[in-house]
Amino acid sequence: MMIFIFVSLTSLIVTLILMSLSLVISKKSNNMREKMIPFECGFNFFNFARMPFSMQFFLIAIIFIVFDVEIILIVPLIPSIFKVNLIKWTTTSLTFLVILILGILLEWKEKTFEWKK
């Protein structure tokens, strides 16, 4: 019990020391304002750096990420067909595919894939 208390107090003290040290070292001053602006080869920047992008680009990026996750989840199903029970494998893969198909149908119903002009 004493070892647990000693270890927890030691980790708490080390954590507090590191946090306070990082706060002291990383204080930003006003003369660092020049370093915070975007650098474009010596020219003044033309546009605001935080300009919003189109919603279509965002939707395509999200669909791409979902597609990547689907591939990551489907690929291990192929070699595992010979190592597990066939009924469990079939129910797992069919459940996963039904969820994916329902998601695509929902996106199609909400017209996510159509470009709004």
mmCIF file of N, CA and C in Angstrom:
data_model
loop_
_atom_site.group_PDB
_atom_site.id
_atom_site.type_symbol
_atom_site.label_atom_id
_atom_site.label_comp_id
_atom_site.label_asym_id
_atom_site.label_seq_id
_atom_site.Cartn_x
_atom_site.Cartn_y
_atom_site.Cartn_z
ATOM 1 N N MET A 1 0.826 -1.204 0.000
ATOM 2 C CA MET A 1 0.000 0.000 0.000
ATOM 3 C C MET A 1 0.859 1.252 0.000
ATOM 4 N N MET A 2 1.949 1.199 0.766
ATOM 5 C CA MET A 2 2.853 2.360 0.828
ATOM 6 C C MET A 2 3.543 2.595 -0.505
ATOM 7 N N ILE A 3 3.836 1.512 -1.215
ATOM 8 C CA ILE A 3 4.484 1.662 -2.527
ATOM 9 C C ILE A 3 3.536 2.337 -3.494
ATOM 10 N N PHE A 4 2.268 1.949 -3.464
ATOM 11 C CA PHE A 4 1.276 2.573 -4.344
ATOM 12 C C PHE A 4 1.159 4.067 -4.072
ATOM 13 N N ILE A 5 1.108 4.451 -2.817
ATOM 14 C CA ILE A 5 1.021 5.876 -2.445
ATOM 15 C C ILE A 5 2.282 6.608 -2.882
ATOM 16 N N PHE A 6 3.429 5.997 -2.685
ATOM 17 C CA PHE A 6 4.688 6.624 -3.077
ATOM 18 C C PHE A 6 4.758 6.817 -4.589
ATOM 19 N N VAL A 7 4.379 5.809 -5.342
ATOM 20 C CA VAL A 7 4.412 5.896 -6.806
ATOM 21 C C VAL A 7 3.422 6.936 -7.306
ATOM 22 N N SER A 8 2.229 6.969 -6.755
ATOM 23 C CA SER A 8 1.233 7.942 -7.208
ATOM 24 C C SER A 8 1.647 9.369 -6.852
ATOM 25 N N LEU A 9 2.193 9.580 -5.659
ATOM 26 C CA LEU A 9 2.652 10.919 -5.297
ATOM 27 C C LEU A 9 3.845 11.349 -6.150
ATOM 28 N N THR A 10 4.742 10.439 -6.425
ATOM 29 C CA THR A 10 5.891 10.749 -7.267
ATOM 30 C C THR A 10 5.445 11.108 -8.676
ATOM 31 N N SER A 11 4.526 10.351 -9.239
ATOM 32 C CA SER A 11 4.042 10.667 -10.584
ATOM 33 C C SER A 11 3.281 11.980 -10.600
ATOM 34 N N LEU A 12 2.541 12.283 -9.550
ATOM 35 C CA LEU A 12 1.838 13.558 -9.466
ATOM 36 C C LEU A 12 2.826 14.721 -9.398
ATOM 37 N N ILE A 13 3.860 14.585 -8.611
ATOM 38 C CA ILE A 13 4.862 15.652 -8.478
ATOM 39 C C ILE A 13 5.608 15.845 -9.793
ATOM 40 N N VAL A 14 6.006 14.765 -10.442
ATOM 41 C CA VAL A 14 6.714 14.871 -11.717
ATOM 42 C C VAL A 14 5.817 15.519 -12.763
ATOM 43 N N THR A 15 4.553 15.150 -12.784
ATOM 44 C CA THR A 15 3.609 15.743 -13.732
ATOM 45 C C THR A 15 3.451 17.237 -13.494
ATOM 46 N N LEU A 16 3.286 17.636 -12.250
ATOM 47 C CA LEU A 16 3.144 19.062 -11.937
ATOM 48 C C LEU A 16 4.411 19.843 -12.283
ATOM 49 N N ILE A 17 5.568 19.269 -12.032
ATOM 50 C CA ILE A 17 6.821 19.947 -12.376
ATOM 51 C C ILE A 17 6.932 20.123 -13.886
ATOM 52 N N LEU A 18 6.625 19.089 -14.648
ATOM 53 C CA LEU A 18 6.713 19.189 -16.101
ATOM 54 C C LEU A 18 5.703 20.186 -16.666
ATOM 55 N N MET A 19 4.490 20.187 -16.125
ATOM 56 C CA MET A 19 3.481 21.134 -16.612
ATOM 57 C C MET A 19 3.878 22.567 -16.306
ATOM 58 N N SER A 20 4.353 22.815 -15.104
ATOM 59 C CA SER A 20 4.758 24.182 -14.764
ATOM 60 C C SER A 20 5.992 24.602 -15.556
ATOM 61 N N LEU A 21 6.901 23.694 -15.803
ATOM 62 C CA LEU A 21 8.081 24.015 -16.601
ATOM 63 C C LEU A 21 7.695 24.350 -18.030
ATOM 64 N N SER A 22 6.761 23.615 -18.604
ATOM 65 C CA SER A 22 6.333 23.922 -19.966
ATOM 66 C C SER A 22 5.605 25.257 -20.042
ATOM 67 N N LEU A 23 4.841 25.606 -19.003
ATOM 68 C CA LEU A 23 4.177 26.905 -18.999
ATOM 69 C C LEU A 23 5.174 28.049 -18.895
ATOM 70 N N VAL A 24 6.212 27.877 -18.124
ATOM 71 C CA VAL A 24 7.219 28.925 -17.963
ATOM 72 C C VAL A 24 8.033 29.091 -19.234
ATOM 73 N N ILE A 25 8.408 28.009 -19.852
ATOM 74 C CA ILE A 25 9.258 28.070 -21.046
ATOM 75 C C ILE A 25 8.491 28.567 -22.263
ATOM 76 N N SER A 26 7.238 28.212 -22.397
ATOM 77 C CA SER A 26 6.519 28.490 -23.642
ATOM 78 C C SER A 26 5.718 29.780 -23.622
ATOM 79 N N LYS A 27 6.038 30.732 -22.792
ATOM 80 C CA LYS A 27 5.317 31.996 -22.795
ATOM 81 C C LYS A 27 5.573 32.721 -24.106
ATOM 82 N N LYS A 28 4.498 33.142 -24.751
ATOM 83 C CA LYS A 28 4.610 33.850 -26.021
ATOM 84 C C LYS A 28 4.635 35.348 -25.745
ATOM 85 N N SER A 29 5.463 36.015 -26.483
ATOM 86 C CA SER A 29 5.550 37.461 -26.320
ATOM 87 C C SER A 29 4.969 38.152 -27.550
ATOM 88 N N ASN A 30 4.867 39.460 -27.478
ATOM 89 C CA ASN A 30 4.296 40.221 -28.580
ATOM 90 C C ASN A 30 5.215 40.242 -29.797
ATOM 91 N N ASN A 31 6.513 40.100 -29.603
ATOM 92 C CA ASN A 31 7.404 40.132 -30.751
ATOM 93 C C ASN A 31 7.358 38.844 -31.572
ATOM 94 N N MET A 32 6.641 37.825 -31.091
ATOM 95 C CA MET A 32 6.475 36.603 -31.874
ATOM 96 C C MET A 32 5.279 36.695 -32.815
ATOM 97 N N ARG A 33 4.613 37.832 -32.850
ATOM 98 C CA ARG A 33 3.451 38.008 -33.712
ATOM 99 C C ARG A 33 3.832 37.876 -35.180
ATOM 100 N N GLU A 34 5.005 38.321 -35.533
ATOM 101 C CA GLU A 34 5.456 38.215 -36.913
ATOM 102 C C GLU A 34 5.663 36.768 -37.330
ATOM 103 N N LYS A 35 6.017 35.929 -36.406
ATOM 104 C CA LYS A 35 6.249 34.524 -36.729
ATOM 105 C C LYS A 35 4.950 33.762 -36.908
ATOM 106 N N MET A 36 3.851 34.298 -36.450
ATOM 107 C CA MET A 36 2.586 33.586 -36.499
ATOM 108 C C MET A 36 1.836 33.785 -37.811
ATOM 109 N N ILE A 37 2.247 34.737 -38.659
ATOM 110 C CA ILE A 37 1.560 34.957 -39.928
ATOM 111 C C ILE A 37 2.078 33.962 -40.959
ATOM 112 N N PRO A 38 1.272 33.615 -41.960
ATOM 113 C CA PRO A 38 1.726 32.663 -42.969
ATOM 114 C C PRO A 38 2.837 33.268 -43.823
ATOM 115 N N PHE A 39 3.777 32.462 -44.216
ATOM 116 C CA PHE A 39 4.916 32.912 -45.000
ATOM 117 C C PHE A 39 4.769 32.436 -46.432
ATOM 118 N N GLU A 40 4.792 33.382 -47.380
ATOM 119 C CA GLU A 40 4.666 33.032 -48.787
ATOM 120 C C GLU A 40 5.835 33.634 -49.566
ATOM 121 N N CYS A 41 6.993 33.109 -49.376
ATOM 122 C CA CYS A 41 8.191 33.474 -50.138
ATOM 123 C C CYS A 41 8.481 34.969 -50.086
ATOM 124 N N GLY A 42 8.278 35.598 -48.971
ATOM 125 C CA GLY A 42 8.608 37.004 -48.826
ATOM 126 C C GLY A 42 7.508 37.955 -49.229
ATOM 127 N N PHE A 43 6.454 37.465 -49.866
ATOM 128 C CA PHE A 43 5.348 38.325 -50.274
ATOM 129 C C PHE A 43 4.354 38.449 -49.135
ATOM 130 N N ASN A 44 3.563 39.500 -49.175
ATOM 131 C CA ASN A 44 2.451 39.590 -48.235
ATOM 132 C C ASN A 44 1.417 38.542 -48.630
ATOM 133 N N PHE A 45 0.790 37.942 -47.651
ATOM 134 C CA PHE A 45 -0.171 36.909 -47.987
ATOM 135 C C PHE A 45 -1.400 37.536 -48.628
ATOM 136 N N PHE A 46 -1.949 36.820 -49.592
ATOM 137 C CA PHE A 46 -3.038 37.354 -50.412
ATOM 138 C C PHE A 46 -4.408 37.091 -49.813
ATOM 139 N N ASN A 47 -4.597 35.940 -49.242
ATOM 140 C CA ASN A 47 -5.902 35.571 -48.687
ATOM 141 C C ASN A 47 -5.757 35.270 -47.207
ATOM 142 N N PHE A 48 -6.874 35.294 -46.540
ATOM 143 C CA PHE A 48 -6.897 34.929 -45.130
ATOM 144 C C PHE A 48 -6.604 33.433 -45.006
ATOM 145 N N ALA A 49 -5.777 33.049 -44.064
ATOM 146 C CA ALA A 49 -5.348 31.658 -43.948
ATOM 147 C C ALA A 49 -6.480 30.732 -43.509
ATOM 148 N N ARG A 50 -7.459 31.224 -42.828
ATOM 149 C CA ARG A 50 -8.558 30.390 -42.321
ATOM 150 C C ARG A 50 -9.803 30.525 -43.179
ATOM 151 N N MET A 51 -9.628 30.589 -44.489
ATOM 152 C CA MET A 51 -10.755 30.735 -45.392
ATOM 153 C C MET A 51 -11.559 29.435 -45.435
ATOM 154 N N PRO A 52 -12.881 29.489 -45.333
ATOM 155 C CA PRO A 52 -13.669 28.252 -45.322
ATOM 156 C C PRO A 52 -13.639 27.577 -46.696
ATOM 157 N N PHE A 53 -13.709 26.246 -46.685
ATOM 158 C CA PHE A 53 -13.749 25.506 -47.940
ATOM 159 C C PHE A 53 -15.158 25.005 -48.181
ATOM 160 N N SER A 54 -15.390 24.534 -49.385
ATOM 161 C CA SER A 54 -16.752 24.165 -49.763
ATOM 162 C C SER A 54 -17.219 22.918 -49.022
ATOM 163 N N MET A 55 -18.501 22.830 -48.845
ATOM 164 C CA MET A 55 -19.101 21.692 -48.165
ATOM 165 C C MET A 55 -18.980 20.429 -49.015
ATOM 166 N N GLN A 56 -18.955 20.564 -50.335
ATOM 167 C CA GLN A 56 -18.798 19.406 -51.208
ATOM 168 C C GLN A 56 -17.451 18.729 -50.975
ATOM 169 N N PHE A 57 -16.407 19.533 -50.830
ATOM 170 C CA PHE A 57 -15.089 18.978 -50.538
ATOM 171 C C PHE A 57 -15.113 18.236 -49.205
ATOM 172 N N PHE A 58 -15.762 18.812 -48.221
ATOM 173 C CA PHE A 58 -15.861 18.175 -46.909
ATOM 174 C C PHE A 58 -16.592 16.841 -47.005
ATOM 175 N N LEU A 59 -17.688 16.789 -47.755
ATOM 176 C CA LEU A 59 -18.451 15.549 -47.885
ATOM 177 C C LEU A 59 -17.657 14.472 -48.614
ATOM 178 N N ILE A 60 -16.929 14.861 -49.663
ATOM 179 C CA ILE A 60 -16.103 13.892 -50.379
ATOM 180 C C ILE A 60 -15.018 13.348 -49.460
ATOM 181 N N ALA A 61 -14.416 14.215 -48.636
ATOM 182 C CA ALA A 61 -13.378 13.771 -47.708
ATOM 183 C C ALA A 61 -13.946 12.806 -46.683
ATOM 184 N N ILE A 62 -15.130 13.089 -46.149
ATOM 185 C CA ILE A 62 -15.749 12.203 -45.170
ATOM 186 C C ILE A 62 -16.102 10.853 -45.799
ATOM 187 N N ILE A 63 -16.639 10.862 -47.023
ATOM 188 C CA ILE A 63 -16.974 9.612 -47.702
ATOM 189 C C ILE A 63 -15.704 8.804 -47.964
ATOM 190 N N PHE A 64 -14.616 9.479 -48.326
ATOM 191 C CA PHE A 64 -13.349 8.784 -48.554
ATOM 192 C C PHE A 64 -12.840 8.139 -47.270
ATOM 193 N N ILE A 65 -12.935 8.847 -46.157
ATOM 194 C CA ILE A 65 -12.491 8.291 -44.879
ATOM 195 C C ILE A 65 -13.344 7.088 -44.493
ATOM 196 N N VAL A 66 -14.651 7.182 -44.687
ATOM 197 C CA VAL A 66 -15.536 6.051 -44.379
ATOM 198 C C VAL A 66 -15.188 4.858 -45.273
ATOM 199 N N PHE A 67 -14.890 5.120 -46.552
ATOM 200 C CA PHE A 67 -14.505 4.048 -47.464
ATOM 201 C C PHE A 67 -13.212 3.381 -47.007
ATOM 202 N N ASP A 68 -12.247 4.163 -46.546
ATOM 203 C CA ASP A 68 -11.001 3.582 -46.038
ATOM 204 C C ASP A 68 -11.246 2.697 -44.822
ATOM 205 N N VAL A 69 -12.095 3.147 -43.921
ATOM 206 C CA VAL A 69 -12.401 2.345 -42.731
ATOM 207 C C VAL A 69 -13.117 1.066 -43.138
ATOM 208 N N GLU A 70 -14.003 1.140 -44.129
ATOM 209 C CA GLU A 70 -14.684 -0.061 -44.606
ATOM 210 C C GLU A 70 -13.683 -1.066 -45.155
ATOM 211 N N ILE A 71 -12.732 -0.602 -45.937
ATOM 212 C CA ILE A 71 -11.730 -1.502 -46.506
ATOM 213 C C ILE A 71 -10.903 -2.150 -45.394
ATOM 214 N N ILE A 72 -10.537 -1.351 -44.402
ATOM 215 C CA ILE A 72 -9.750 -1.892 -43.290
ATOM 216 C C ILE A 72 -10.534 -2.966 -42.543
ATOM 217 N N LEU A 73 -11.841 -2.820 -42.454
ATOM 218 C CA LEU A 73 -12.646 -3.814 -41.742
ATOM 219 C C LEU A 73 -13.000 -5.022 -42.608
ATOM 220 N N ILE A 74 -13.052 -4.862 -43.929
ATOM 221 C CA ILE A 74 -13.421 -5.966 -44.806
ATOM 222 C C ILE A 74 -12.229 -6.869 -45.100
ATOM 223 N N VAL A 75 -11.040 -6.318 -45.251
ATOM 224 C CA VAL A 75 -9.872 -7.105 -45.652
ATOM 225 C C VAL A 75 -9.581 -8.268 -44.697
ATOM 226 N N PRO A 76 -9.657 -8.116 -43.375
ATOM 227 C CA PRO A 76 -9.393 -9.289 -42.517
ATOM 228 C C PRO A 76 -10.460 -10.380 -42.610
ATOM 229 N N LEU A 77 -11.620 -10.075 -43.177
ATOM 230 C CA LEU A 77 -12.648 -11.111 -43.309
ATOM 231 C C LEU A 77 -12.232 -12.185 -44.311
ATOM 232 N N ILE A 78 -11.469 -11.812 -45.328
ATOM 233 C CA ILE A 78 -11.127 -12.750 -46.392
ATOM 234 C C ILE A 78 -10.232 -13.892 -45.890
ATOM 235 N N PRO A 79 -9.090 -13.612 -45.255
ATOM 236 C CA PRO A 79 -8.275 -14.752 -44.808
ATOM 237 C C PRO A 79 -8.861 -15.494 -43.603
ATOM 238 N N SER A 80 -9.788 -14.882 -42.903
ATOM 239 C CA SER A 80 -10.330 -15.544 -41.715
ATOM 240 C C SER A 80 -11.436 -16.534 -42.041
ATOM 241 N N ILE A 81 -11.826 -16.654 -43.296
ATOM 242 C CA ILE A 81 -12.924 -17.566 -43.647
ATOM 243 C C ILE A 81 -12.564 -19.019 -43.355
ATOM 244 N N PHE A 82 -11.278 -19.371 -43.467
ATOM 245 C CA PHE A 82 -10.874 -20.757 -43.249
ATOM 246 C C PHE A 82 -10.516 -21.055 -41.809
ATOM 247 N N LYS A 83 -10.461 -20.042 -40.961
ATOM 248 C CA LYS A 83 -10.008 -20.230 -39.583
ATOM 249 C C LYS A 83 -11.127 -20.199 -38.547
ATOM 250 N N VAL A 84 -12.308 -19.740 -38.931
ATOM 251 C CA VAL A 84 -13.401 -19.622 -37.967
ATOM 252 C C VAL A 84 -14.596 -20.444 -38.441
ATOM 253 N N ASN A 85 -15.596 -20.496 -37.598
ATOM 254 C CA ASN A 85 -16.837 -21.187 -37.922
ATOM 255 C C ASN A 85 -17.515 -20.467 -39.085
ATOM 256 N N LEU A 86 -17.958 -21.211 -40.070
ATOM 257 C CA LEU A 86 -18.527 -20.626 -41.290
ATOM 258 C C LEU A 86 -19.820 -19.857 -41.001
ATOM 259 N N ILE A 87 -20.626 -20.345 -40.060
ATOM 260 C CA ILE A 87 -21.884 -19.659 -39.742
ATOM 261 C C ILE A 87 -21.609 -18.311 -39.074
ATOM 262 N N LYS A 88 -20.655 -18.283 -38.133
ATOM 263 C CA LYS A 88 -20.301 -17.015 -37.483
ATOM 264 C C LYS A 88 -19.698 -16.035 -38.481
ATOM 265 N N TRP A 89 -18.855 -16.562 -39.372
ATOM 266 C CA TRP A 89 -18.226 -15.696 -40.368
ATOM 267 C C TRP A 89 -19.277 -15.101 -41.295
ATOM 268 N N THR A 90 -20.230 -15.917 -41.714
ATOM 269 C CA THR A 90 -21.274 -15.445 -42.629
ATOM 270 C C THR A 90 -22.151 -14.403 -41.958
ATOM 271 N N THR A 91 -22.553 -14.656 -40.722
ATOM 272 C CA THR A 91 -23.409 -13.672 -40.042
ATOM 273 C C THR A 91 -22.659 -12.367 -39.791
ATOM 274 N N THR A 92 -21.388 -12.469 -39.429
ATOM 275 C CA THR A 92 -20.604 -11.254 -39.194
ATOM 276 C C THR A 92 -20.440 -10.445 -40.466
ATOM 277 N N SER A 93 -20.049 -11.113 -41.549
ATOM 278 C CA SER A 93 -19.821 -10.392 -42.798
ATOM 279 C C SER A 93 -21.122 -9.838 -43.376
ATOM 280 N N LEU A 94 -22.210 -10.618 -43.280
ATOM 281 C CA LEU A 94 -23.486 -10.120 -43.795
ATOM 282 C C LEU A 94 -24.012 -8.954 -42.956
ATOM 283 N N THR A 95 -23.838 -9.012 -41.652
ATOM 284 C CA THR A 95 -24.252 -7.894 -40.802
ATOM 285 C C THR A 95 -23.483 -6.634 -41.157
ATOM 286 N N PHE A 96 -22.181 -6.783 -41.344
ATOM 287 C CA PHE A 96 -21.357 -5.635 -41.706
ATOM 288 C C PHE A 96 -21.771 -5.067 -43.061
ATOM 289 N N LEU A 97 -21.985 -5.936 -44.043
ATOM 290 C CA LEU A 97 -22.378 -5.461 -45.371
ATOM 291 C C LEU A 97 -23.771 -4.832 -45.363
ATOM 292 N N VAL A 98 -24.688 -5.363 -44.566
ATOM 293 C CA VAL A 98 -26.036 -4.770 -44.478
ATOM 294 C C VAL A 98 -25.955 -3.366 -43.875
ATOM 295 N N ILE A 99 -25.122 -3.194 -42.852
ATOM 296 C CA ILE A 99 -24.945 -1.865 -42.259
ATOM 297 C C ILE A 99 -24.373 -0.890 -43.283
ATOM 298 N N LEU A 100 -23.406 -1.347 -44.071
ATOM 299 C CA LEU A 100 -22.823 -0.481 -45.103
ATOM 300 C C LEU A 100 -23.839 -0.120 -46.176
ATOM 301 N N ILE A 101 -24.616 -1.100 -46.606
ATOM 302 C CA ILE A 101 -25.618 -0.834 -47.647
ATOM 303 C C ILE A 101 -26.696 0.104 -47.119
ATOM 304 N N LEU A 102 -27.124 -0.069 -45.880
ATOM 305 C CA LEU A 102 -28.107 0.848 -45.300
ATOM 306 C C LEU A 102 -27.550 2.263 -45.196
ATOM 307 N N GLY A 103 -26.258 2.390 -44.865
ATOM 308 C CA GLY A 103 -25.641 3.716 -44.826
ATOM 309 C C GLY A 103 -25.606 4.371 -46.187
ATOM 310 N N ILE A 104 -25.278 3.596 -47.222
ATOM 311 C CA ILE A 104 -25.248 4.151 -48.582
ATOM 312 C C ILE A 104 -26.655 4.552 -49.017
ATOM 313 N N LEU A 105 -27.651 3.717 -48.706
ATOM 314 C CA LEU A 105 -29.029 4.069 -49.075
ATOM 315 C C LEU A 105 -29.500 5.326 -48.344
ATOM 316 N N LEU A 106 -29.098 5.489 -47.094
ATOM 317 C CA LEU A 106 -29.457 6.696 -46.358
ATOM 318 C C LEU A 106 -28.809 7.932 -46.983
ATOM 319 N N GLU A 107 -27.532 7.813 -47.348
ATOM 320 C CA GLU A 107 -26.867 8.947 -47.999
ATOM 321 C C GLU A 107 -27.503 9.246 -49.348
ATOM 322 N N TRP A 108 -27.914 8.216 -50.072
ATOM 323 C CA TRP A 108 -28.549 8.417 -51.353
ATOM 324 C C TRP A 108 -29.920 9.084 -51.173
ATOM 325 N N LYS A 109 -30.664 8.671 -50.147
ATOM 326 C CA LYS A 109 -31.980 9.253 -49.877
ATOM 327 C C LYS A 109 -31.866 10.729 -49.489
ATOM 328 N N GLU A 110 -30.823 11.053 -48.710
ATOM 329 C CA GLU A 110 -30.615 12.443 -48.311
ATOM 330 C C GLU A 110 -29.932 13.267 -49.394
ATOM 331 N N LYS A 111 -29.639 12.641 -50.533
ATOM 332 C CA LYS A 111 -29.021 13.283 -51.703
ATOM 333 C C LYS A 111 -27.650 13.874 -51.348
ATOM 334 N N THR A 112 -26.887 13.129 -50.580
ATOM 335 C CA THR A 112 -25.534 13.575 -50.213
ATOM 336 C C THR A 112 -24.608 13.515 -51.420
ATOM 337 N N PHE A 113 -24.842 12.569 -52.320
ATOM 338 C CA PHE A 113 -23.952 12.382 -53.459
ATOM 339 C C PHE A 113 -24.218 13.362 -54.587
ATOM 340 N N GLU A 114 -25.302 14.115 -54.540
ATOM 341 C CA GLU A 114 -25.609 15.057 -55.608
ATOM 342 C C GLU A 114 -24.938 16.385 -55.348
ATOM 343 N N TRP A 115 -24.395 16.980 -56.428
ATOM 344 C CA TRP A 115 -23.759 18.294 -56.311
ATOM 345 C C TRP A 115 -24.825 19.369 -56.355
ATOM 346 N N LYS A 116 -24.770 20.252 -55.409
ATOM 347 C CA LYS A 116 -25.716 21.368 -55.364
ATOM 348 C C LYS A 116 -25.075 22.556 -56.071
ATOM 349 N N LYS A 117 -25.764 23.063 -57.092
ATOM 350 C CA LYS A 117 -25.183 24.163 -57.876
ATOM 351 C C LYS A 117 -25.748 25.491 -57.475
#
